[in-house]
Steps between C-alpha positions, in 0.01 A plus 500: 500500500564404136424726204224260393332519843543879502336545159217264588420710813513824300246350261275357771499820702442582864338248734467415866871403489632762251521880518644736240636837621647766275817651647789677346716654772306472829279255682121525448321654797275193539771240457488376859121480496544227237783340693273492807208359299713218355638415846149485645353296214682241288825672411589630157744691281516875432636597152661839554547670162191363328181707439142385567465370144808275526731725300863509622597856586818406686700642791764771464826297499667763725228454762474120518745456786340786698147366449602150616656646812191711569272193466711299742527784753127574495411129529707498818347821635210423735366855448441407135429124525415325825620247575803534270576236241779385267426560133676336203575735210593373153612691185372400160603669173257535209572689179781704662275588794526375858206391714529430873306198621410525868409151624272517807428181693177416672556574867389316811436838664259790439686803362425871487631760254505851645285377785225344282416144395475411131403178327494396134229390263472471121427874472806610696575613859238609742504634852352291782335686787211281620585297808324194352716514188818541704394202711465289181861582405623409848309171501636405157855573597482294817504197270791629283866428564770688306732198527274334239563773241603333173835635382458443126859591409646227720566150359620175656852574371512804731500276806812366676489121506730498806244698697229256400720208610571673834127545556433135420771388740354714780157355437640146506690567824184634659280220363690201350187361327384827344424430133600848373870421550486226235348711223698651214559873534215620277244268658631603842427866426153422373404271789642750755258765366761715324332474159155644448231475233222760502147453365566763235777290350802678646753269656858514624732495799394718787682760708555250785698275257720793402569586862607146590681377191599777257844659477565837659482692169159352418367582850622861472348537153161388630524682836756782475449617860505151656726494804543364852724678746647407837671760719686495833453839669642490849792749498447683176125566528486759220651257247593148606776279641432221253264455209403267220284593202346195327359494147510132418274194494293413810701187586824694525319795656381283786852365561669843481254659743527212745877519485485869586271425794727223627804730461357767728260325740604260770341157553464446878508145635148353541369147559153385400465187706845344470571634150692817407279735301628801305287790623651729238398259222152437644423873513689659216489246217122539506520878504746500211266266310206727578649806326562280198164320499268791585651803325324672212754467219343761270558764766845658444574542874772258625446236763738569787655357815646745749695402812490805727627564854155446658311300237508265200260604227369325190307704242358419159259658248165334548148455375324566833192312615449594867680835548651559843653274766432125475373324811655149525198387704258589224688466177434297185814481283449600132758417233573817301686292237353146525731346239818643649383411850409143400837453324698624804295252709578211258874580527480502880599866535181575696286274718155619389311825431489700819774304673729806504281695736437193722873419527590860588249506787597148612879545505563874538488504880767228506713673236496843663307521831292818518478542124170572322381444144260699281359403161341794319303453175505794258637619162831410664473191726715543809635245747669670793690305765563744786800415716554613861843657561630200694399266220747656255784311665334161432343565161718731294863415433707785642568739215809652663671159524384408149632831362839460668532146365402617151758779509769255611408260218517783245844608629623138494382461139673823398819384673493188284408690181536881506339523155184315601183669369187606687307248294733218601477604865121505483491148354758373751305616805145475367442875531365757257746738333332777705581299812869469394510875420364583845761289676786633285384854565510430875845342474631802309339732759677302776834540321532127424486505118622731231437478124806532281445584134179494295187298568572254219878482499579577862531298815430517874762567763460410868640806681409420859773306680237350731331327204814391316 
């Protein structure tokens, strides 16, 4: 926010979108009632360090860092705010005093502060207790999608032209006559639905555009908690055998998650008619796309893939509609993020809305006989593929063999270059640094490797004759 905008709001005063709260060294008791009210209404900004008359009182400089941390922690505490949400906090200095601006988006969900629902009007925050009033909020939010949130601080220059070109190429490969592929980049974003104009005059690029085309730093500034994770937990159940943590654009996210799935899940031979069909691709590319297309991005919880000894699980924060297990025989698919879903469809990364569930039920018995699938709608959407014990041999690549091969590769690389770094090993074998650390720890425990000298200036020595 600029100084001009700041002064203008101080002069105009509080409104349905603006709340002043005086605070010197601690958070106001009713702060999260206002956060909740903004989330449940049309969003807004809280000016912490400004009194009711618009006079800047300021925050104690020694307490700014602590107050920011408290706000973030409480916003992620479901006992205080449910469901939790990511809040953006901005400093602004005025006449040697600091004000904290807490930017609260409109949410696609109904939130509670301390177990109660609040909404906003011109007079401030008020508690909602009547079932009819709560029903009105729910009905209004069923037509709201957080992917459409205008991110006013993002401009066209924040987007990566190479990502836009990749998206155009995927669309053209999927549909050679699609007219979007021939548009210039700015027109392409507008025609694809990534630029929005509201009736009130506000316009700009939306959250979905940031997720697909912005650089990593921009994405993290807009959504600090944004993350996808994939974990292999077959031997080391408490931690993991392999892991990737992804905080990048959705195009690369899809590819990285699919690469992880392909790395750890087999693809049994299967013919459909006289044509070879990849069962792994049919089932899991749709499930990977689902946790991208249907997650609630304002919720700080990560979307996650876990490959376990007896199941494969996909989870993502969600704006629930049905609650409970979905019945494939009586199920109408609903796009939680229509723009993201439509764009994935245009690029050929999904077949159509609802195809993920259908493909799982169609192909799962061929992929792993005796397996079952559950789709559970809730604050966290869960897809659980349960594997019978005998199916592990045909579905999950044997971790023991994979681990032995990885150890051998690490030893071979160290033999070639004793000063090789953990980061270089991770890049060489497409593992996380944590994964390299785990393997090296095991090799040291087995008496294969020994570190000589310091972490930075030292080198590795192969001490086991069997591995030399």
